[in-house]
mmCIF file of N, CA and C in Angstrom:
data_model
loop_
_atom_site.group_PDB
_atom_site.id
_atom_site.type_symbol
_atom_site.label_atom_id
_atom_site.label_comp_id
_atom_site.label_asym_id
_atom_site.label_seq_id
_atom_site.Cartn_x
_atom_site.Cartn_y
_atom_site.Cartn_z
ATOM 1 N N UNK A 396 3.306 3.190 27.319
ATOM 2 C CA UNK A 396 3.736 2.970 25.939
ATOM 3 C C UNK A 396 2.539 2.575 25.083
ATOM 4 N N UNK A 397 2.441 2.864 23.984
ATOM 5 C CA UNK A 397 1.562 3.116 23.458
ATOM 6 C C UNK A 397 2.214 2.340 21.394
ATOM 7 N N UNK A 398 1.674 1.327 21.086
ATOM 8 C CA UNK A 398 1.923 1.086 19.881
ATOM 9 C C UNK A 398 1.098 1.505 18.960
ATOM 10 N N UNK A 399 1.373 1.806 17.438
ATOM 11 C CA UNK A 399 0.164 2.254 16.403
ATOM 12 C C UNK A 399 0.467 1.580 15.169
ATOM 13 N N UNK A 400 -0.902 0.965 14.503
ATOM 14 C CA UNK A 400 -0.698 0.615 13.056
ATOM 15 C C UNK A 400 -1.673 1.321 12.435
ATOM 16 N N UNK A 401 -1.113 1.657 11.383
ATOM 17 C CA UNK A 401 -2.415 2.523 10.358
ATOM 18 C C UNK A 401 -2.787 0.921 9.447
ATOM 19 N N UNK A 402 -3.461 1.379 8.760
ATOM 20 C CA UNK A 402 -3.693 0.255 7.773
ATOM 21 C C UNK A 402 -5.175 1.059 6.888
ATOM 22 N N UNK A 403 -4.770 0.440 5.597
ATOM 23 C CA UNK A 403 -6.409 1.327 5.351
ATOM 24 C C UNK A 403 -5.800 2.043 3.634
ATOM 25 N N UNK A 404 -4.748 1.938 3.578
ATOM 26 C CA UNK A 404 -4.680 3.166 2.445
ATOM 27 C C UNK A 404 -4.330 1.990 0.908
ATOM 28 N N UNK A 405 -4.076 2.974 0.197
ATOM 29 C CA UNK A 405 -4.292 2.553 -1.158
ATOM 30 C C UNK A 405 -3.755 3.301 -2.216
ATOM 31 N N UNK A 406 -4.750 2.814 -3.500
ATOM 32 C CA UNK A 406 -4.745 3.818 -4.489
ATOM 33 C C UNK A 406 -6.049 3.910 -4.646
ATOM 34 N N UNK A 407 -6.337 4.887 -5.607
ATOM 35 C CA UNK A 407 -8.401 5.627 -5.546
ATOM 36 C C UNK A 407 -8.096 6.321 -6.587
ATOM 37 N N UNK A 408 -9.300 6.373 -7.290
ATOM 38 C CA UNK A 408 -9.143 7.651 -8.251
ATOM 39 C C UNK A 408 -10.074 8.390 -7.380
ATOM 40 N N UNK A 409 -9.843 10.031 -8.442
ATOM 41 C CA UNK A 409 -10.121 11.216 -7.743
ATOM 42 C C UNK A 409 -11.358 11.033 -7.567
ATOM 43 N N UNK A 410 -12.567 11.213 -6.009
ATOM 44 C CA UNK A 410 -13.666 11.468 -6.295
ATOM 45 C C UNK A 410 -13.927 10.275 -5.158
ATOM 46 N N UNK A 411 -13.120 9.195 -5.076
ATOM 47 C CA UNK A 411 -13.380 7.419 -4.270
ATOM 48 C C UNK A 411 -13.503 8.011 -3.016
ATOM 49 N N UNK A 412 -13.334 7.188 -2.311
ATOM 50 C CA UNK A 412 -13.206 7.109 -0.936
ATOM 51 C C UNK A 412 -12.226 5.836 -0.050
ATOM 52 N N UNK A 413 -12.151 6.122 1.210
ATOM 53 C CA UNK A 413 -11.256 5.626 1.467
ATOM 54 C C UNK A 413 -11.471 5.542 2.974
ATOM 55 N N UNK A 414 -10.951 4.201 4.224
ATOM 56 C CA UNK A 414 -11.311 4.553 5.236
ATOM 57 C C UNK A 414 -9.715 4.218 5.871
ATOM 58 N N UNK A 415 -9.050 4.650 6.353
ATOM 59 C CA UNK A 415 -8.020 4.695 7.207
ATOM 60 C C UNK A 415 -8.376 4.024 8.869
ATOM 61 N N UNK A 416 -7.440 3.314 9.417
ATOM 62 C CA UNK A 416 -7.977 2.531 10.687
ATOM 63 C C UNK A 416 -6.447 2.567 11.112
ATOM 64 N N UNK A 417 -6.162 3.055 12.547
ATOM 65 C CA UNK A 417 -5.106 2.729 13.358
ATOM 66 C C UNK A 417 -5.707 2.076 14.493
ATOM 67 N N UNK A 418 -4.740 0.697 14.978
ATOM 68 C CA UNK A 418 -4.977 -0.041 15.562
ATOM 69 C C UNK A 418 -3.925 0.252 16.879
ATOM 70 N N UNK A 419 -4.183 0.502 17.983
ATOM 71 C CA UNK A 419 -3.778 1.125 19.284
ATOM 72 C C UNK A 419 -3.398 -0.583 20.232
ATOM 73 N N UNK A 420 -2.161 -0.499 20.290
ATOM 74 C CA UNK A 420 -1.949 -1.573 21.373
ATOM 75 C C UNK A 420 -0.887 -0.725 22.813
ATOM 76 N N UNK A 421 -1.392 -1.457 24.081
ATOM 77 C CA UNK A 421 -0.475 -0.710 25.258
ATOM 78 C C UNK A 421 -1.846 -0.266 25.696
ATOM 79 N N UNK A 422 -1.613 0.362 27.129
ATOM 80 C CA UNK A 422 -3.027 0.544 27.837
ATOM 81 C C UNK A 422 -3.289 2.265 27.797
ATOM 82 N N UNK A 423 -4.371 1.823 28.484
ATOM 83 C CA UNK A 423 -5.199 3.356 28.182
ATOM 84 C C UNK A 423 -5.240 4.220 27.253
ATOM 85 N N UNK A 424 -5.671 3.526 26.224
ATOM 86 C CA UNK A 424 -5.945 4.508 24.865
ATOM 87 C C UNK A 424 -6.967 5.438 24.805
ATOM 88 N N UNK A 425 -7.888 4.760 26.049
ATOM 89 C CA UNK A 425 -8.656 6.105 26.270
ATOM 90 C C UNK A 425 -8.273 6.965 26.595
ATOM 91 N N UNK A 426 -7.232 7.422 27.163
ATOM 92 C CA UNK A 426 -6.753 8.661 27.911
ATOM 93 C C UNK A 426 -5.680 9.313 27.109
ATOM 94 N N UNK A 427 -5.573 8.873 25.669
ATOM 95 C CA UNK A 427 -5.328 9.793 25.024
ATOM 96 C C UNK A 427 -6.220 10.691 23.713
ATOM 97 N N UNK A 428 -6.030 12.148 23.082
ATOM 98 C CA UNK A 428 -6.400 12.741 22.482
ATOM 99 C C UNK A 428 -5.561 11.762 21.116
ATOM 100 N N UNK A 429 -6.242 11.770 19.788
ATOM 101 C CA UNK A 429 -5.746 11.326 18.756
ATOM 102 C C UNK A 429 -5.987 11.801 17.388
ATOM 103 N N UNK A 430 -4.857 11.808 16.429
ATOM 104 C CA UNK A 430 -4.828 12.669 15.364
ATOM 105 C C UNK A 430 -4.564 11.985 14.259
ATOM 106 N N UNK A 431 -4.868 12.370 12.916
ATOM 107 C CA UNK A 431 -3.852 12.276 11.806
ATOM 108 C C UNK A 431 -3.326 13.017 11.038
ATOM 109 N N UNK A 432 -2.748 12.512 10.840
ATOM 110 C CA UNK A 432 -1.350 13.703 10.472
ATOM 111 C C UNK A 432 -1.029 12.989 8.532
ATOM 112 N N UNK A 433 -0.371 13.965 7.691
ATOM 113 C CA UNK A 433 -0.127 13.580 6.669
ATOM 114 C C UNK A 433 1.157 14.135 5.740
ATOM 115 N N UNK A 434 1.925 13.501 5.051
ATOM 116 C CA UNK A 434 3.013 13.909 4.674
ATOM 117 C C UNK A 434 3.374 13.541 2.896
ATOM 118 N N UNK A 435 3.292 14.753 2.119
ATOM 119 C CA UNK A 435 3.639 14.430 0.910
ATOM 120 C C UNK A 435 4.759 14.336 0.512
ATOM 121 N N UNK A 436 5.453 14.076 -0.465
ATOM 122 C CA UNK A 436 6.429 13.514 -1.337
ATOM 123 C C UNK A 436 7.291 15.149 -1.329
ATOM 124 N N UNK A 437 8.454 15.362 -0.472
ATOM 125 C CA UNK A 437 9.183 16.601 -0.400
ATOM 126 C C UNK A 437 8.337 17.741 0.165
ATOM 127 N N UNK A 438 7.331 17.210 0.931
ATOM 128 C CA UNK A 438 6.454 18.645 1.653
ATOM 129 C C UNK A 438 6.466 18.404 3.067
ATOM 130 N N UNK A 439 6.477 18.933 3.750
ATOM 131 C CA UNK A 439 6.374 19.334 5.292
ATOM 132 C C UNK A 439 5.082 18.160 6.140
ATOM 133 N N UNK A 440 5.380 17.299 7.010
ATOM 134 C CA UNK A 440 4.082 17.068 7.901
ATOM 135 C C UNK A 440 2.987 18.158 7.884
ATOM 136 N N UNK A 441 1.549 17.690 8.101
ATOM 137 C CA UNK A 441 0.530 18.748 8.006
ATOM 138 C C UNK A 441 -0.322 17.847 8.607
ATOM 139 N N UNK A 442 -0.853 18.456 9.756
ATOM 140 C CA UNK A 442 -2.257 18.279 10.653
ATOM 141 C C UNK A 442 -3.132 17.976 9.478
ATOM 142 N N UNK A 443 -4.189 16.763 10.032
ATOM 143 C CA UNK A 443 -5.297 16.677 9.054
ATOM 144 C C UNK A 443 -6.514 16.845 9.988
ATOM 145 N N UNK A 444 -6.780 16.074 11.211
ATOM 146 C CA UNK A 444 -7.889 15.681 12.116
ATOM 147 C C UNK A 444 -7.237 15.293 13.395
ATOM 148 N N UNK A 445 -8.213 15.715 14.030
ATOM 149 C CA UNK A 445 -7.904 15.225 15.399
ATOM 150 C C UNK A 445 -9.571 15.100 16.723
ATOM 151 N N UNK A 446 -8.918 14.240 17.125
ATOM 152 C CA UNK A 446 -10.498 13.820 18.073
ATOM 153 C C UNK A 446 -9.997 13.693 19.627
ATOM 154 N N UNK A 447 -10.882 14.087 20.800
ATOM 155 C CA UNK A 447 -10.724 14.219 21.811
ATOM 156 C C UNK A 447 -10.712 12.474 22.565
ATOM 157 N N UNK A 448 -10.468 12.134 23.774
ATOM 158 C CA UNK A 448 -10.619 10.763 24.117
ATOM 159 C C UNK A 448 -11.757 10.305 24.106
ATOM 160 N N UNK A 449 -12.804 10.857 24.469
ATOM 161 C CA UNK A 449 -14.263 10.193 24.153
ATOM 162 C C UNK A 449 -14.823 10.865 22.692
ATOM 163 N N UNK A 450 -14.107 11.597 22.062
ATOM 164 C CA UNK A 450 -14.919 11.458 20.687
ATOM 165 C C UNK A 450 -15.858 12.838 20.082
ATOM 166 N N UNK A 451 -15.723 13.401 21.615
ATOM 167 C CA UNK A 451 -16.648 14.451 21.515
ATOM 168 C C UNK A 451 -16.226 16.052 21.011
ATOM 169 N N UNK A 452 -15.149 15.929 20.765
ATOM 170 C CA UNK A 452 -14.482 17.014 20.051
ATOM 171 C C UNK A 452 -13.131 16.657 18.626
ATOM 172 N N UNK A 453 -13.807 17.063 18.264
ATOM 173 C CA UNK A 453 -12.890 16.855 16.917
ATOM 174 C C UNK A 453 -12.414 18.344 16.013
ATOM 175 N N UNK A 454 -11.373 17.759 15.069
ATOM 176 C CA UNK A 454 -10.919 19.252 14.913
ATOM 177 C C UNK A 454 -10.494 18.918 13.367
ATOM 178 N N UNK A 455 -10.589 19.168 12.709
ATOM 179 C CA UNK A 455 -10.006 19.082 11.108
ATOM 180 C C UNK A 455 -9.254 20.248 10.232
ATOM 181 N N UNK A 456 -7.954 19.691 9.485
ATOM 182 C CA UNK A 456 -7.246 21.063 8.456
ATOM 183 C C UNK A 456 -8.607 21.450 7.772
ATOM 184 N N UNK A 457 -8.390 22.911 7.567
ATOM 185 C CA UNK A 457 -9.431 23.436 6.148
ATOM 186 C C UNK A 457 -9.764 22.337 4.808
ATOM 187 N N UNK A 458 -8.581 22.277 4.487
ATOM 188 C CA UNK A 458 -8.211 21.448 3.646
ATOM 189 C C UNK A 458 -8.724 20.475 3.398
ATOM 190 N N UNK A 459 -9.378 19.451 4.192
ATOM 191 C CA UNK A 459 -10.311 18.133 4.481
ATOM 192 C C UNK A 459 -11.504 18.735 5.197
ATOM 193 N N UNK A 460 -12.014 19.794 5.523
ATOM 194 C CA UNK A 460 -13.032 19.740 6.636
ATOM 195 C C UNK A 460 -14.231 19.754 5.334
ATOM 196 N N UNK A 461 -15.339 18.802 5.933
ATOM 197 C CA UNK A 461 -16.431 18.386 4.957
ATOM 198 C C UNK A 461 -16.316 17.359 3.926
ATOM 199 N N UNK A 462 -14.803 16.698 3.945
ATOM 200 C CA UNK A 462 -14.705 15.841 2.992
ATOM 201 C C UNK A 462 -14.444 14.361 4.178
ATOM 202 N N UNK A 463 -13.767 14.725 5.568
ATOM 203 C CA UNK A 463 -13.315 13.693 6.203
ATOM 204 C C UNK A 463 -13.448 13.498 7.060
ATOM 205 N N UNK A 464 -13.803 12.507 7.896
ATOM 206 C CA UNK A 464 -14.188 12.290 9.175
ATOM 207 C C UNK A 464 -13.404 11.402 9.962
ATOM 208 N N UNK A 465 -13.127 11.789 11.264
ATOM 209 C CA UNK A 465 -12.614 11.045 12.210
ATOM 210 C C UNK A 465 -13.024 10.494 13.332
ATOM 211 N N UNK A 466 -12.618 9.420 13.534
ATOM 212 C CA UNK A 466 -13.892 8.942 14.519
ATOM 213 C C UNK A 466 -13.467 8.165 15.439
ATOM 214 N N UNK A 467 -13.377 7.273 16.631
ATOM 215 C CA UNK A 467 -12.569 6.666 17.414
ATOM 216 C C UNK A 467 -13.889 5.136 18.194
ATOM 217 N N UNK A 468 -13.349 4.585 17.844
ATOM 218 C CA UNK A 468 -14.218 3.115 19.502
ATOM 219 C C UNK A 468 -13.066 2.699 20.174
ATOM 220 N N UNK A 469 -13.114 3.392 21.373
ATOM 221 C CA UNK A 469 -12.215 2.911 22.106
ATOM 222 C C UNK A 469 -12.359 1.838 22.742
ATOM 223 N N UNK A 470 -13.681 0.606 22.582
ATOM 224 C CA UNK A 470 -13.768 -0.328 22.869
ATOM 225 C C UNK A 470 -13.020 -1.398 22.042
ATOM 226 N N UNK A 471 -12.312 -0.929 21.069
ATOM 227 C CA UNK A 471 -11.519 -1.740 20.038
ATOM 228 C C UNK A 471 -10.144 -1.229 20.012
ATOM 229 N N UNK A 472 -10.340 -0.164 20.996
ATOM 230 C CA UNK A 472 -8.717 0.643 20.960
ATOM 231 C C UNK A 472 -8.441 1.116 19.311
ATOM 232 N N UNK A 473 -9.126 1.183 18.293
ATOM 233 C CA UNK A 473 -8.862 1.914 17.100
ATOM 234 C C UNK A 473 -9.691 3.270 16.777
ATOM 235 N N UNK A 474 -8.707 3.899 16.228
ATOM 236 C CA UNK A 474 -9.126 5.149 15.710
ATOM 237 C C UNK A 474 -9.106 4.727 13.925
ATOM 238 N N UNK A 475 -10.110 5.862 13.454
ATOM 239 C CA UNK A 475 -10.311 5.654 12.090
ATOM 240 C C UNK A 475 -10.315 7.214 11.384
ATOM 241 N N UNK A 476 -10.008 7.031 10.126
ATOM 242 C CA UNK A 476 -10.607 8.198 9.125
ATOM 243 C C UNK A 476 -11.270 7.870 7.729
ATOM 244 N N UNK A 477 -12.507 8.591 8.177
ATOM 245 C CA UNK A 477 -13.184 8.157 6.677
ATOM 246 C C UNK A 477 -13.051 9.384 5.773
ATOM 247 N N UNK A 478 -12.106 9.085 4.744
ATOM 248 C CA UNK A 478 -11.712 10.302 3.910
ATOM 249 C C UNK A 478 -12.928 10.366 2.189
ATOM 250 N N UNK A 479 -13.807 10.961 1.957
ATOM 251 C CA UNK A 479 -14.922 10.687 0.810
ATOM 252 C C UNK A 479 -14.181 11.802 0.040
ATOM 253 N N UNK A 480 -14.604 12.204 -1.811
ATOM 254 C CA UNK A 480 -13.953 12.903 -2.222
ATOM 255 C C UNK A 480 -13.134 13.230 -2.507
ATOM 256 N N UNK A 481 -11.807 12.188 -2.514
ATOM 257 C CA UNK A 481 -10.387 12.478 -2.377
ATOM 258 C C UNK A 481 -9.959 12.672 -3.461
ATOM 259 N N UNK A 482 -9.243 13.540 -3.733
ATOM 260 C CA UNK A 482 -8.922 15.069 -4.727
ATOM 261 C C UNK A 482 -7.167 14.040 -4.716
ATOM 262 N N UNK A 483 -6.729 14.644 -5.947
ATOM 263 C CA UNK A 483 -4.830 14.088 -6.282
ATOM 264 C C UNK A 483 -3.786 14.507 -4.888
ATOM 265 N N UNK A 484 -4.464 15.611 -4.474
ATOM 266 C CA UNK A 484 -3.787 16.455 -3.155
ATOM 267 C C UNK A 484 -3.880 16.296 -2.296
ATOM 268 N N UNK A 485 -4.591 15.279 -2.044
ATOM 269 C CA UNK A 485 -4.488 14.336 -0.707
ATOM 270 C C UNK A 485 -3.605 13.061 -0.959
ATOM 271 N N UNK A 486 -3.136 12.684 -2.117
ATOM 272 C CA UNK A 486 -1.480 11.760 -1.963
ATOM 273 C C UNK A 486 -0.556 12.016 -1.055
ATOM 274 N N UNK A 487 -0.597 10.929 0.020
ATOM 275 C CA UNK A 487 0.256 11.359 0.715
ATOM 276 C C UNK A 487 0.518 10.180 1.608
ATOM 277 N N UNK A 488 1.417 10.344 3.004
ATOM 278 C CA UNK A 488 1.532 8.790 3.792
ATOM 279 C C UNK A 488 0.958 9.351 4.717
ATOM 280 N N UNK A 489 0.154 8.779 5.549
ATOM 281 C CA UNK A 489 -0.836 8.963 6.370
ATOM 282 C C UNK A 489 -0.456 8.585 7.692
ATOM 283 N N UNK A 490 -0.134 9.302 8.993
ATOM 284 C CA UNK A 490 0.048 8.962 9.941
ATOM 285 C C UNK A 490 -1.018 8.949 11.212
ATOM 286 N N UNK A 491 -1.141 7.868 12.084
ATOM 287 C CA UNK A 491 -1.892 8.335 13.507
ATOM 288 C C UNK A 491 -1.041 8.569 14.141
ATOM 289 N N UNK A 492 -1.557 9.333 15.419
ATOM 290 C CA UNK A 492 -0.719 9.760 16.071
ATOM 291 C C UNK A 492 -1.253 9.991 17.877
ATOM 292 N N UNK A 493 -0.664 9.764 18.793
ATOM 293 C CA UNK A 493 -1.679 9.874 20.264
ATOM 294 C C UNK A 493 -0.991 10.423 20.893
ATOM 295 N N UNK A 494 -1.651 11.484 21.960
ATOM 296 C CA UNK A 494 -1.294 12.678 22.899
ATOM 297 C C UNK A 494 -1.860 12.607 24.127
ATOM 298 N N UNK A 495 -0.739 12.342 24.818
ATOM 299 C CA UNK A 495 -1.431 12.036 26.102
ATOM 300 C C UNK A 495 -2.201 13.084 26.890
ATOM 301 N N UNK A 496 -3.605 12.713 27.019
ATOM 302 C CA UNK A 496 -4.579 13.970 28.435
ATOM 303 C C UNK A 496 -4.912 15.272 27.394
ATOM 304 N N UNK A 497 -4.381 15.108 26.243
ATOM 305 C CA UNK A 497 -4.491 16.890 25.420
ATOM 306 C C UNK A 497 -5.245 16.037 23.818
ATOM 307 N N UNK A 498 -6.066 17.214 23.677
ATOM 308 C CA UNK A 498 -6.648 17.318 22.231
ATOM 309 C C UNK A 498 -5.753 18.410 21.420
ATOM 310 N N UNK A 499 -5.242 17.849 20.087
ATOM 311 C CA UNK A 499 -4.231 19.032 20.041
ATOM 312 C C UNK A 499 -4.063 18.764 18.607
ATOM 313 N N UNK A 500 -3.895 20.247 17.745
ATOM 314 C CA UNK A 500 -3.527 19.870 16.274
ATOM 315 C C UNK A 500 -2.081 20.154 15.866
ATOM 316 N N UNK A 501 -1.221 20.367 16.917
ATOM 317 C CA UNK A 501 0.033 20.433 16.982
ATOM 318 C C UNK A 501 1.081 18.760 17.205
ATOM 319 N N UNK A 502 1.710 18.979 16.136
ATOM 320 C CA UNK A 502 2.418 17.733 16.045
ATOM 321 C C UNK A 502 3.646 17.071 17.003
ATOM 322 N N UNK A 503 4.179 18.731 17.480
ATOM 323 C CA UNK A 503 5.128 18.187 18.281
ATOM 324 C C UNK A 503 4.631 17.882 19.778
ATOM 325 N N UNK A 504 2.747 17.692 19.881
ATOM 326 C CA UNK A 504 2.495 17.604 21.275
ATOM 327 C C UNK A 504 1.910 16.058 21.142
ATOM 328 N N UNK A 505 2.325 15.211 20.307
ATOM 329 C CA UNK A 505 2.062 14.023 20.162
ATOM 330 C C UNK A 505 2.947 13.399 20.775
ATOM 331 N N UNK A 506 2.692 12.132 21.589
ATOM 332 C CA UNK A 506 3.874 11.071 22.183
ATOM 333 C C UNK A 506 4.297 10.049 21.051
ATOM 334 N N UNK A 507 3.175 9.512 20.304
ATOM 335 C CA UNK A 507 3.505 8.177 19.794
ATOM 336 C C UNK A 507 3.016 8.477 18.499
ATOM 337 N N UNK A 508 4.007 7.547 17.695
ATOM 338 C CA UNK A 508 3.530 7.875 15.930
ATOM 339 C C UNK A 508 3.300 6.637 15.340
ATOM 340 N N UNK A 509 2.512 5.827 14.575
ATOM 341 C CA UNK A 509 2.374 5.185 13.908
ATOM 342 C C UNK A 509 3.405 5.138 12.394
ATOM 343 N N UNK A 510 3.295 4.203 11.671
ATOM 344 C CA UNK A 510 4.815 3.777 10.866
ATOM 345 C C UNK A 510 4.356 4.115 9.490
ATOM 346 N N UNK A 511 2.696 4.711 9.642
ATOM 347 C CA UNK A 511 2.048 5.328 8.263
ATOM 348 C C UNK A 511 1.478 4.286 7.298
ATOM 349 N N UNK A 512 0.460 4.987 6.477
ATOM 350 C CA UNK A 512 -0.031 4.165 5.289
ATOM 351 C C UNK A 512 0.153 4.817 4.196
ATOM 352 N N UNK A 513 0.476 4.443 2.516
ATOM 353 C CA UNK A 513 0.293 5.363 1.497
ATOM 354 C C UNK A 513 -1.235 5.550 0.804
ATOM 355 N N UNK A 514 -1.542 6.428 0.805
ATOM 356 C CA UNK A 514 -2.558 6.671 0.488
ATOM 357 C C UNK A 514 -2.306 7.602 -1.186
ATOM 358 N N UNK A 515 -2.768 6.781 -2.160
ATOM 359 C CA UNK A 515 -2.661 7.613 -3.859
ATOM 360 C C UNK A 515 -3.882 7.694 -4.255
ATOM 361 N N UNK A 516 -4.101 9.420 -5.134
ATOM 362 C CA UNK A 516 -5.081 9.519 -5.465
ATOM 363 C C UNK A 516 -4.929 10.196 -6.808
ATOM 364 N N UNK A 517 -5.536 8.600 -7.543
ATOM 365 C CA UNK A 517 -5.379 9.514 -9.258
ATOM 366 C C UNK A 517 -6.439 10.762 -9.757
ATOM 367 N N UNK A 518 -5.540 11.316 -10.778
ATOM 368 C CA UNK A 518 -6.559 12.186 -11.255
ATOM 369 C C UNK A 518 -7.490 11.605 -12.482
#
């Protein structure tokens, strides 16, 4: 079992930055692959990033790639996203998310979900 807190979000105007932090409690967080995931106001969940258990593979939507980074210390059991540039279209609630043994940008191959952060970005 595996618990998650995001924490990290806000409001920003367009252009700020922003760092997102999920905090991993329950064991072996190393041995899972971890993602974030994001959900707007009447729109569908949508893959944002995702990072392998040691860190060494990562994967990002089009959509964010070059604006956001994901990054993990599993000596703190937290995963993070540093989102720079953030455009109105990234408003949204921000989820982590962990997959056990798999790196994966598919949502339904996640075990555990975090309870989300709002993240607003004025224009």
């Amino acid at each position: 079992q595996v618990q998650l807190v995001e924490s990290g979000g806000g409001l920003v105007q367009a252009g700020g930055s922003l760092r997102l932090s999920c905090a991993a409690s329950g064991r072996s967080f190393s041995a899972y692959g971890m993602g974030w995931f994001r959900q707007a106001l009447g729109k569908e969940r949508e893959f944002v990033a995702a990072i392998s258990w040691n860190g060494g593979t990562t994967y990002y939507a089009d959509a964010v790639k070059g604006r956001f980074t994901i990054s993990r210390d599993n000596a703190k059991n937290t995963l993070y996203l540093q989102m720079n540039s953030l455009k109105p279209e990234d408003t949204a609630v921000y989820y982590c998310a962990a997959a056990w043994a798999v790196t994966t940008t598919k949502d339904l191959e996640y075990n555990y979900w975090g309870q989300g952060t709002q993240v607003t970005v004025s224009s």
